[in-house]
Structure formats: structure tokens, C-alpha cells
Amino acid sequence: MEVIFLGTNGWYDTKTGNTTCVLVESKDHLIILDAGNGIHKVDQYDKGQKPVSLFLSHFHLDHIAGLHILNKFNFKCGLQIFGPVGTTTILNDIVNEPFTVPLSQLPFKVEIKELPEGTHNIPFLVECKYLFHSSKCLGYRFQLDGKIITYCPDTGICENAITLARNADLLIAECSFKKGQRDREWPHLNPEDAVAIANGAGAKKLALVHFDADVYRSLEERIQMQKEARMIFKNLVVSFDNMQFKV
Ligand SMILES: [Zn+2]
Ligand SMILES: [Zn+2]
């Protein structure tokens, strides 16, 4: 299974990258995690042979701004969009006139499915739980090709993140802040928090994404952080746009 980071910035696009979007290619599915501006690169990987599923965590714009790019694609096997309860109403409002091409007029079939907290077979198994953020944000745990991949985007440190990441082969966690930084009003992770979740959960590998564009102003700052964070979690990588690895 391949994991490809299409957008790795939090908040806004800069020379370091696009806002958050991660692609997971399993044997039978293309899975997109969040629809930040990085989503425009998806067609480099879509050969039209696998159904595409998009999982939205929440509706802060750095996670959905790329929805207006959907009409660029031609997903031959259709697109299913999964998200928290309320997703249908929100998407019908914003992926519509006067903002962009309406979902019903996209050149492929779109289905929206709301996921309450719990485990769902869609047909692969996905467990979702609310994380700790200023707006309701779902984290996801996927079972694909015999592996577990957990995605914990915008969140402060919380039990649900640890539960979702238990024994994961890969935990993809946000890392908006630098060492020691916290914000009580608008919770996000710093590297130590992300490592605490990975360690608490017994995750095998930790990939960091969603670097706040205002905090990490260059890729060198991510690499410097990686060097320090690897002292407390050896199997940690910071992501960059277009980075790809096998799980
Ligand atoms: Zn965000
Ligand atoms: Zn957010």
C-alpha cells in the first residue's frame, strides 16, 4: 500500500506546500484524506480503475478548500465522500452555486455518506471518533490490505486519538506547532504531543503532516524538528508535498 502526501501545510498554501491532503492507494481503493489544496495532484495517481473515497475530517477551509477543484477530475468508478454527521447539508451548501460547480454536475457520480462515531464496513473497515478541536473533527482508523492506518488531523492530545491509533502500522498525525507550543483555545499538536499519542497507542510508525504555515516557514524547519523528535520516537517522518512511501 502506498501513502502519498499531496498537501502538507496547515492553514494556508506557501512555498512549503499546499494545504492538507493525503492519498492512500490500497489494492482495491484510492482513499483521499481531507480536501485541502493538495487534492489537485490526485489525478497523477488515478488510473480510473479503483473507486475513490474521500474522507473529510471537519470543515475548516484548509481541509476542504480543494473541493472546488473536483470538476477537474474524471473518477471513472465514482467518488464517495465520507464525513461527520451534517456533511450532506454542508457540502450541498458550499459545493454549489455561487461558489463552484454543483456536486450534481460533476463529470462523475458522487455519493455522500455521513459517518457517526463507531466502526463501519464501507466495504473496508473504518473506525471514526471525534478528536479534540475547536470544531467537531473526526479522526479515522482504516483496516486495509491487512494493515492499520490511522489519520488524526486537527486535534489537541486526547484519548480518542490514542484509541484510534492503537497498534497502528502507520499513524498520520497533524503537527501544527513546534516543541513546547500550545493553544488552549484552538487545540493542535506539537511534536511531543504527536509522539505521546504514537507511544500511548503503540503505533509502529508516525508521519507528521499539517504544519502550520505561519509556524513552519521553511522545509528546513520541518527537517530540524524531525531530527529532534526522532530522539523520542525513532520511526518518525515529517512529510513534504509529493512524498511517498510504502506501508
Ligand atoms: Zn487544519
Ligand atoms: Zn481545524
mmCIF file of C-alpha atoms and ligand atoms in Angstrom:
data_model
loop_
_atom_site.group_PDB
_atom_site.id
_atom_site.type_symbol
_atom_site.label_atom_id
_atom_site.label_comp_id
_atom_site.label_asym_id
_atom_site.label_seq_id
_atom_site.Cartn_x
_atom_site.Cartn_y
_atom_site.Cartn_z
ATOM 1 C CA MET A 1 0.000 0.000 0.000
ATOM 2 C CA GLU A 2 1.291 3.460 -0.894
ATOM 3 C CA VAL A 3 0.816 6.658 1.093
ATOM 4 C CA ILE A 4 1.328 9.836 -0.908
ATOM 5 C CA PHE A 5 1.313 13.264 0.703
ATOM 6 C CA LEU A 6 -0.310 15.748 -1.674
ATOM 7 C CA GLY A 7 -0.631 18.702 0.706
ATOM 8 C CA THR A 8 1.222 19.040 3.983
ATOM 9 C CA ASN A 9 0.622 22.633 5.127
ATOM 10 C CA GLY A 10 -1.862 23.632 7.784
ATOM 11 C CA TRP A 11 -3.943 26.804 7.377
ATOM 12 C CA TYR A 12 -2.697 28.157 4.026
ATOM 13 C CA ASP A 13 -0.529 27.445 0.984
ATOM 14 C CA THR A 14 3.061 28.710 0.894
ATOM 15 C CA LYS A 15 6.254 27.706 -0.881
ATOM 16 C CA THR A 16 6.462 24.806 1.607
ATOM 17 C CA GLY A 17 3.328 23.223 0.164
ATOM 18 C CA ASN A 18 -0.412 23.033 -0.287
ATOM 19 C CA THR A 19 -2.958 22.610 2.470
ATOM 20 C CA THR A 20 -3.752 19.160 3.790
ATOM 21 C CA CYS A 21 -4.492 16.211 1.549
ATOM 22 C CA VAL A 22 -3.125 12.660 1.777
ATOM 23 C CA LEU A 23 -3.702 9.845 -0.699
ATOM 24 C CA VAL A 24 -3.679 6.181 0.305
ATOM 25 C CA GLU A 25 -3.598 3.670 -2.523
ATOM 26 C CA SER A 26 -4.559 0.166 -1.435
ATOM 27 C CA LYS A 27 -5.031 -2.901 -3.640
ATOM 28 C CA ASP A 28 -8.640 -2.004 -4.452
ATOM 29 C CA HIS A 29 -9.214 1.598 -3.382
ATOM 30 C CA LEU A 30 -7.939 5.135 -3.734
ATOM 31 C CA ILE A 31 -8.545 6.902 -0.444
ATOM 32 C CA ILE A 32 -8.166 10.645 -0.056
ATOM 33 C CA LEU A 33 -7.811 12.096 3.417
ATOM 34 C CA ASP A 34 -9.140 15.645 3.500
ATOM 35 C CA ALA A 35 -9.545 18.002 0.570
ATOM 36 C CA GLY A 36 -7.056 20.804 1.095
ATOM 37 C CA ASN A 37 -5.494 22.389 -1.979
ATOM 38 C CA GLY A 38 -3.108 19.441 -2.401
ATOM 39 C CA ILE A 39 -6.029 17.498 -3.858
ATOM 40 C CA HIS A 40 -5.274 18.939 -7.301
ATOM 41 C CA LYS A 41 -2.476 16.343 -7.648
ATOM 42 C CA VAL A 42 -4.801 13.332 -7.245
ATOM 43 C CA ASP A 43 -5.186 12.784 -10.996
ATOM 44 C CA GLN A 44 -1.468 11.961 -11.234
ATOM 45 C CA TYR A 45 -2.316 8.774 -9.348
ATOM 46 C CA ASP A 46 -5.844 7.953 -10.552
ATOM 47 C CA LYS A 47 -5.720 5.413 -13.379
ATOM 48 C CA GLY A 48 -9.516 5.122 -13.407
ATOM 49 C CA GLN A 49 -9.504 1.532 -12.175
ATOM 50 C CA LYS A 50 -10.283 1.962 -8.491
ATOM 51 C CA PRO A 51 -13.218 3.600 -6.716
ATOM 52 C CA VAL A 52 -12.222 6.825 -4.993
ATOM 53 C CA SER A 53 -13.260 7.596 -1.410
ATOM 54 C CA LEU A 54 -12.722 10.993 0.161
ATOM 55 C CA PHE A 55 -12.777 11.236 3.955
ATOM 56 C CA LEU A 56 -13.376 14.694 5.394
ATOM 57 C CA SER A 57 -12.352 15.268 8.992
ATOM 58 C CA HIS A 58 -14.024 18.652 9.512
ATOM 59 C CA PHE A 59 -14.913 21.801 7.624
ATOM 60 C CA HIS A 60 -12.160 24.264 8.402
ATOM 61 C CA LEU A 61 -11.246 25.620 4.997
ATOM 62 C CA ASP A 62 -7.695 24.264 4.929
ATOM 63 C CA HIS A 63 -9.314 20.801 4.814
ATOM 64 C CA ILE A 64 -11.984 21.489 2.209
ATOM 65 C CA ALA A 65 -10.789 24.381 0.024
ATOM 66 C CA GLY A 66 -9.799 21.863 -2.661
ATOM 67 C CA LEU A 67 -13.413 20.776 -3.149
ATOM 68 C CA HIS A 68 -13.762 23.440 -5.819
ATOM 69 C CA ILE A 69 -11.161 21.542 -7.871
ATOM 70 C CA LEU A 70 -13.295 18.369 -8.109
ATOM 71 C CA ASN A 71 -14.596 19.233 -11.582
ATOM 72 C CA LYS A 72 -11.041 18.801 -12.911
ATOM 73 C CA PHE A 73 -11.205 15.059 -12.253
ATOM 74 C CA ASN A 74 -12.853 12.191 -14.041
ATOM 75 C CA PHE A 75 -13.201 9.437 -11.485
ATOM 76 C CA LYS A 76 -14.412 6.614 -13.708
ATOM 77 C CA CYS A 77 -15.516 4.447 -10.763
ATOM 78 C CA GLY A 78 -17.186 7.379 -8.997
ATOM 79 C CA LEU A 79 -16.487 9.265 -5.793
ATOM 80 C CA GLN A 80 -17.849 8.557 -2.338
ATOM 81 C CA ILE A 81 -17.436 11.363 0.178
ATOM 82 C CA PHE A 82 -17.468 10.396 3.840
ATOM 83 C CA GLY A 83 -17.599 12.851 6.709
ATOM 84 C CA PRO A 84 -19.112 13.658 10.089
ATOM 85 C CA VAL A 85 -22.852 13.853 10.642
ATOM 86 C CA GLY A 86 -24.015 17.031 8.884
ATOM 87 C CA THR A 87 -21.700 16.594 5.881
ATOM 88 C CA THR A 88 -24.527 16.339 3.327
ATOM 89 C CA THR A 89 -26.046 19.710 4.184
ATOM 90 C CA ILE A 90 -22.692 21.453 4.391
ATOM 91 C CA LEU A 91 -21.436 20.079 1.063
ATOM 92 C CA ASN A 92 -24.690 20.826 -0.701
ATOM 93 C CA ASP A 93 -24.311 24.410 0.506
ATOM 94 C CA ILE A 94 -20.679 25.016 -0.411
ATOM 95 C CA VAL A 95 -20.036 22.725 -3.387
ATOM 96 C CA ASN A 96 -22.742 24.563 -5.231
ATOM 97 C CA GLU A 97 -23.617 27.847 -6.893
ATOM 98 C CA PRO A 98 -22.432 30.576 -6.465
ATOM 99 C CA PHE A 99 -19.186 29.110 -5.123
ATOM 100 C CA THR A 100 -18.324 26.343 -7.587
ATOM 101 C CA VAL A 101 -19.714 23.642 -9.883
ATOM 102 C CA PRO A 102 -22.504 21.805 -8.018
ATOM 103 C CA LEU A 103 -21.855 18.193 -6.960
ATOM 104 C CA SER A 104 -24.705 17.045 -9.207
ATOM 105 C CA GLN A 105 -22.980 18.499 -12.280
ATOM 106 C CA LEU A 106 -19.553 16.926 -11.772
ATOM 107 C CA PRO A 107 -18.400 14.639 -14.599
ATOM 108 C CA PHE A 108 -18.646 11.542 -12.359
ATOM 109 C CA LYS A 109 -21.056 10.042 -9.843
ATOM 110 C CA VAL A 110 -20.836 11.399 -6.297
ATOM 111 C CA GLU A 111 -22.340 9.878 -3.170
ATOM 112 C CA ILE A 112 -22.153 11.452 0.282
ATOM 113 C CA LYS A 113 -22.220 9.251 3.370
ATOM 114 C CA GLU A 114 -22.261 10.564 6.915
ATOM 115 C CA LEU A 115 -20.372 8.528 9.479
ATOM 116 C CA PRO A 116 -21.470 8.583 13.105
ATOM 117 C CA GLU A 117 -18.773 7.633 15.620
ATOM 118 C CA GLY A 118 -18.127 3.886 15.558
ATOM 119 C CA THR A 119 -16.951 1.184 13.170
ATOM 120 C CA HIS A 120 -18.286 0.924 9.630
ATOM 121 C CA ASN A 121 -17.762 -1.560 6.824
ATOM 122 C CA ILE A 122 -17.815 0.523 3.655
ATOM 123 C CA PRO A 123 -16.719 -2.174 2.425
ATOM 124 C CA PHE A 124 -13.304 -1.860 4.132
ATOM 125 C CA LEU A 125 -13.362 -1.331 7.882
ATOM 126 C CA VAL A 126 -13.093 2.206 9.184
ATOM 127 C CA GLU A 127 -13.482 3.336 12.774
ATOM 128 C CA CYS A 128 -14.073 7.013 13.484
ATOM 129 C CA LYS A 129 -14.107 9.099 16.628
ATOM 130 C CA TYR A 130 -14.253 12.776 17.416
ATOM 131 C CA LEU A 131 -10.951 14.391 18.273
ATOM 132 C CA PHE A 132 -10.330 17.481 20.405
ATOM 133 C CA HIS A 133 -10.562 20.622 18.270
ATOM 134 C CA SER A 134 -12.302 23.991 18.091
ATOM 135 C CA SER A 135 -14.786 22.482 15.655
ATOM 136 C CA LYS A 136 -16.070 18.879 15.572
ATOM 137 C CA CYS A 137 -13.309 16.915 13.832
ATOM 138 C CA LEU A 138 -13.318 13.182 13.055
ATOM 139 C CA GLY A 139 -10.214 11.017 13.243
ATOM 140 C CA TYR A 140 -10.145 7.770 11.247
ATOM 141 C CA ARG A 141 -8.663 4.290 11.637
ATOM 142 C CA PHE A 142 -8.592 2.205 8.453
ATOM 143 C CA GLN A 143 -8.007 -1.525 8.010
ATOM 144 C CA LEU A 144 -6.699 -2.049 4.512
ATOM 145 C CA ASP A 145 -4.679 -4.855 2.953
ATOM 146 C CA GLY A 146 -4.043 -6.333 6.417
ATOM 147 C CA LYS A 147 -2.588 -3.069 7.769
ATOM 148 C CA ILE A 148 -3.885 -0.337 10.040
ATOM 149 C CA ILE A 149 -3.548 3.294 9.079
ATOM 150 C CA THR A 150 -4.795 5.989 11.442
ATOM 151 C CA TYR A 151 -5.374 9.597 10.462
ATOM 152 C CA CYS A 152 -5.570 12.160 13.272
ATOM 153 C CA PRO A 153 -5.840 15.636 11.768
ATOM 154 C CA ASP A 154 -6.680 18.776 13.727
ATOM 155 C CA THR A 155 -6.668 17.895 17.405
ATOM 156 C CA GLY A 156 -5.150 18.517 20.785
ATOM 157 C CA ILE A 157 -3.884 15.493 22.646
ATOM 158 C CA CYS A 158 -6.852 13.256 23.569
ATOM 159 C CA GLU A 159 -7.818 9.685 24.455
ATOM 160 C CA ASN A 160 -9.756 9.158 21.229
ATOM 161 C CA ALA A 161 -6.631 9.802 19.169
ATOM 162 C CA ILE A 162 -4.775 7.150 21.177
ATOM 163 C CA THR A 163 -7.678 4.695 20.805
ATOM 164 C CA LEU A 164 -7.811 5.207 17.038
ATOM 165 C CA ALA A 165 -4.041 4.718 16.726
ATOM 166 C CA ARG A 166 -3.724 1.570 18.852
ATOM 167 C CA ASN A 167 -1.119 -0.751 17.304
ATOM 168 C CA ALA A 168 -1.374 1.118 14.000
ATOM 169 C CA ASP A 169 1.184 0.289 11.331
ATOM 170 C CA LEU A 170 1.129 3.984 10.476
ATOM 171 C CA LEU A 171 -0.213 6.960 12.404
ATOM 172 C CA ILE A 172 -0.554 10.097 10.294
ATOM 173 C CA ALA A 173 -0.898 12.925 12.802
ATOM 174 C CA GLU A 174 -1.054 16.656 12.470
ATOM 175 C CA CYS A 175 1.802 18.754 13.803
ATOM 176 C CA SER A 176 0.790 22.396 13.642
ATOM 177 C CA PHE A 177 3.055 23.567 16.416
ATOM 178 C CA LYS A 178 6.707 23.468 17.345
ATOM 179 C CA LYS A 179 8.185 21.996 20.505
ATOM 180 C CA GLY A 180 6.593 23.459 23.632
ATOM 181 C CA GLN A 181 3.868 25.410 21.776
ATOM 182 C CA ARG A 182 0.227 25.009 22.835
ATOM 183 C CA ASP A 183 -3.017 26.918 22.339
ATOM 184 C CA ARG A 184 -5.890 26.146 24.681
ATOM 185 C CA GLU A 185 -8.471 27.952 22.559
ATOM 186 C CA TRP A 186 -7.573 26.243 19.286
ATOM 187 C CA PRO A 187 -6.051 22.837 20.115
ATOM 188 C CA HIS A 188 -3.344 21.392 17.862
ATOM 189 C CA LEU A 189 -0.427 19.033 18.340
ATOM 190 C CA ASN A 190 3.231 19.817 18.800
ATOM 191 C CA PRO A 191 5.835 17.102 18.082
ATOM 192 C CA GLU A 192 5.920 15.865 21.698
ATOM 193 C CA ASP A 193 2.120 15.514 21.741
ATOM 194 C CA ALA A 194 2.116 13.554 18.480
ATOM 195 C CA VAL A 195 4.833 11.269 19.857
ATOM 196 C CA ALA A 196 2.877 10.832 23.108
ATOM 197 C CA ILE A 197 -0.132 9.640 21.074
ATOM 198 C CA ALA A 198 2.023 7.279 18.999
ATOM 199 C CA ASN A 199 3.721 5.887 22.111
ATOM 200 C CA GLY A 200 0.466 5.621 24.078
ATOM 201 C CA ALA A 201 -1.070 3.715 21.197
ATOM 202 C CA GLY A 202 1.926 1.519 20.380
ATOM 203 C CA ALA A 203 1.922 2.786 16.777
ATOM 204 C CA LYS A 204 4.794 1.439 14.684
ATOM 205 C CA LYS A 205 5.424 4.487 12.525
ATOM 206 C CA LEU A 206 4.484 8.144 12.881
ATOM 207 C CA ALA A 207 4.196 10.502 9.919
ATOM 208 C CA LEU A 208 3.625 14.175 10.687
ATOM 209 C CA VAL A 209 1.562 16.416 8.426
ATOM 210 C CA HIS A 210 -0.379 19.726 8.593
ATOM 211 C CA PHE A 211 2.489 22.007 9.535
ATOM 212 C CA ASP A 212 1.026 25.420 10.322
ATOM 213 C CA ALA A 213 2.237 27.674 7.513
ATOM 214 C CA ASP A 214 2.840 30.509 9.945
ATOM 215 C CA VAL A 215 4.876 28.346 12.346
ATOM 216 C CA TYR A 216 6.952 26.195 9.965
ATOM 217 C CA ARG A 217 8.073 28.717 7.377
ATOM 218 C CA SER A 218 10.588 26.514 5.571
ATOM 219 C CA LEU A 219 11.090 22.808 4.910
ATOM 220 C CA GLU A 220 14.396 23.076 6.782
ATOM 221 C CA GLU A 221 12.401 23.828 9.941
ATOM 222 C CA ARG A 222 10.485 20.573 9.472
ATOM 223 C CA ILE A 223 13.758 18.651 8.981
ATOM 224 C CA GLN A 224 15.281 20.238 12.074
ATOM 225 C CA MET A 225 12.206 19.244 14.095
ATOM 226 C CA GLN A 226 12.417 15.689 12.698
ATOM 227 C CA LYS A 227 15.991 15.407 13.925
ATOM 228 C CA GLU A 228 14.957 16.359 17.467
ATOM 229 C CA ALA A 229 11.714 14.364 17.502
ATOM 230 C CA ARG A 230 13.480 11.184 16.364
ATOM 231 C CA MET A 231 15.313 11.211 19.682
ATOM 232 C CA ILE A 232 11.963 10.490 21.363
ATOM 233 C CA PHE A 233 10.350 8.384 18.575
ATOM 234 C CA LYS A 234 12.778 6.691 16.222
ATOM 235 C CA ASN A 235 10.359 5.729 13.469
ATOM 236 C CA LEU A 236 9.097 9.272 12.789
ATOM 237 C CA VAL A 237 9.000 11.128 9.481
ATOM 238 C CA VAL A 238 7.977 14.653 8.627
ATOM 239 C CA SER A 239 6.049 14.785 5.363
ATOM 240 C CA PHE A 240 6.577 17.040 2.357
ATOM 241 C CA ASP A 241 4.304 17.558 -0.621
ATOM 242 C CA ASN A 242 4.730 14.656 -3.086
ATOM 243 C CA MET A 243 6.496 12.455 -0.559
ATOM 244 C CA GLN A 244 5.544 8.823 -0.961
ATOM 245 C CA PHE A 245 6.240 5.628 0.971
ATOM 246 C CA LYS A 246 5.023 2.065 1.316
ATOM 247 C CA VAL A 247 3.172 0.712 4.335
HETATM 248 ZN ZN ZN B 1 -6.365 22.448 9.745
HETATM 249 ZN ZN ZN B 2 -9.214 22.714 12.029
#
